[in-house]
GROMACS .gro file of C-alpha atoms in nm:
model
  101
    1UNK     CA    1  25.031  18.896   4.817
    2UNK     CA    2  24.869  19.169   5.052
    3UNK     CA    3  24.937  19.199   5.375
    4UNK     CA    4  24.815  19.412   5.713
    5UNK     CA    5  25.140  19.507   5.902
    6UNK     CA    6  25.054  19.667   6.260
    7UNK     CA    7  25.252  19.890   6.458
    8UNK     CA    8  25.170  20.172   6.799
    9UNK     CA    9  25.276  20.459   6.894
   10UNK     CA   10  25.084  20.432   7.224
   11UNK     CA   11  24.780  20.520   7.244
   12UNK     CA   12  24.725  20.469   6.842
   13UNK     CA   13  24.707  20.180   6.678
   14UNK     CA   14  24.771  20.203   6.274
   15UNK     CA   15  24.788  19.926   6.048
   16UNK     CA   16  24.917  19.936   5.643
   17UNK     CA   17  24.848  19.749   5.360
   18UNK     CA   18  25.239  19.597   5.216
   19UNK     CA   19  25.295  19.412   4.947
   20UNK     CA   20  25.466  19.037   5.031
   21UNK     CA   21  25.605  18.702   4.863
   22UNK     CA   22  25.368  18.432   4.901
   23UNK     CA   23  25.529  18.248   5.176
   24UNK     CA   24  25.634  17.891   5.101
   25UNK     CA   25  25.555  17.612   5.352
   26UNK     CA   26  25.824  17.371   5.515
   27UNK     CA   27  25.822  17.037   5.536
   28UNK     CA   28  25.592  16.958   5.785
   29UNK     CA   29  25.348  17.308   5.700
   30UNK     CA   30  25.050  17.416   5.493
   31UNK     CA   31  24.999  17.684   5.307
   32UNK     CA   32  24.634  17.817   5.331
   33UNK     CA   33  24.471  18.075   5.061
   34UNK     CA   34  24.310  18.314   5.335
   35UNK     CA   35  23.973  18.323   5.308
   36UNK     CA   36  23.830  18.446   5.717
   37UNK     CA   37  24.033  18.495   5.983
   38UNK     CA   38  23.923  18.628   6.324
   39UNK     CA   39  24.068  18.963   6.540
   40UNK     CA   40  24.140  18.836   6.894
   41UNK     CA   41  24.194  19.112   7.184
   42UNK     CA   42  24.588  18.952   7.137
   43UNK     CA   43  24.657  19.064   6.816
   44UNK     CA   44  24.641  19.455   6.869
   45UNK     CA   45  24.745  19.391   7.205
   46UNK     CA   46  25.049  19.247   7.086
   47UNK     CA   47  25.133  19.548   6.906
   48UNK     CA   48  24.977  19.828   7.169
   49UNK     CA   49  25.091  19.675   7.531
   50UNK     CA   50  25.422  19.475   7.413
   51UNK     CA   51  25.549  19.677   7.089
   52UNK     CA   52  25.504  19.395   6.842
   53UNK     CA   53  25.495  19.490   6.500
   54UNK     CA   54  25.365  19.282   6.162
   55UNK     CA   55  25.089  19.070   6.096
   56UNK     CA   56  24.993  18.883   6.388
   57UNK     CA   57  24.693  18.704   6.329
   58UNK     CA   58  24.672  18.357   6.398
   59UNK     CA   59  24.291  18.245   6.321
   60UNK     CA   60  24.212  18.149   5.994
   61UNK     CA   61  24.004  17.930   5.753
   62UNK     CA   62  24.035  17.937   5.356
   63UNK     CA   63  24.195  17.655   5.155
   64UNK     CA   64  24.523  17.447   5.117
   65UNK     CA   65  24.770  17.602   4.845
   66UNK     CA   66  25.053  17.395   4.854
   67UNK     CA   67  25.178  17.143   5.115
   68UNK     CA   68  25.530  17.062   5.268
   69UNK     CA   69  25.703  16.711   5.146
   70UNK     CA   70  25.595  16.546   5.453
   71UNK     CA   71  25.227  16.619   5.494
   72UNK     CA   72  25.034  16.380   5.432
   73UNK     CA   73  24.685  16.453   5.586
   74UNK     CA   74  24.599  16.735   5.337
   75UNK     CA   75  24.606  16.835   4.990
   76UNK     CA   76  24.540  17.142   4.761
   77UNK     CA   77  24.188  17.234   4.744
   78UNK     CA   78  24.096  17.115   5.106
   79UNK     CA   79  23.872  17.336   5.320
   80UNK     CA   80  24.068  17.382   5.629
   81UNK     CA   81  24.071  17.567   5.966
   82UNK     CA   82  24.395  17.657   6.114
   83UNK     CA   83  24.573  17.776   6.395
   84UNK     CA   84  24.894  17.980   6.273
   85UNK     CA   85  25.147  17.963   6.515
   86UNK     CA   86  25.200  18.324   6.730
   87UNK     CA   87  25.502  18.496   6.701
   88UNK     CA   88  25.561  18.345   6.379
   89UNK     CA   89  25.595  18.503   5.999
   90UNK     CA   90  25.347  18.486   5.800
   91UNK     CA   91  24.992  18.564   6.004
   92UNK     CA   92  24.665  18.523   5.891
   93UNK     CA   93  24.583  18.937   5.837
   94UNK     CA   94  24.708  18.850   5.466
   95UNK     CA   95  24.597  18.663   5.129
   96UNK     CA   96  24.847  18.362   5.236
   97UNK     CA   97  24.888  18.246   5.524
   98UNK     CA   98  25.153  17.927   5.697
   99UNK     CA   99  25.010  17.669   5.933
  100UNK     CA  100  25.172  17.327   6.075
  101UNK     CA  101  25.043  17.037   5.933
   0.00000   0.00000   0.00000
């Protein structure tokens, strides 16, 4: 899976392009197939004011993967739009992405 990883070295911004594992979802997650996610003033500011580095996107839509063993409301295929949680693994600047159910 691709990835964008972001780092600063103030006042630059600079993202890459990594190669990742497809993240697996826990039990009560989603995994979502990436298909638009949004850039929010918070994700580069995350990495240019507070020094955070990786993916950290958290607006997506696409569709449902794979689900945990205890979710219940979706299923592979589904069109969703999620909220990834922030300061989390696995952000939305990729092909795969993790949301909670």
């Amino acid at each position: 899976m691709l990835q964008v990883s972001g780092s600063a070295t103030h006042p630059c911004l600079s993202g890459q392009l990594i190669d990742s594992p497809v993240p697996v979802p826990g039990s009560h997650e989603v995994l979502v197939r990436v298909v638009a996610t949004a850039l929010n003033p918070k994700d580069w500011k995350n990495v240019e004011v507070l020094g955070q580095t990786g993916n950290s996107g958290d607006d997506m839509a696409g569709f449902v993967e794979a689900v945990g063993d205890k979710v219940f409301e979706f299923k592979p295929g589904d069109r969703v739009a999620a909220l990834h949680r922030t300061w989390e693994p696995h952000g939305t600047f990729a092909e795969y992405s993790i949301a909670p159910d």
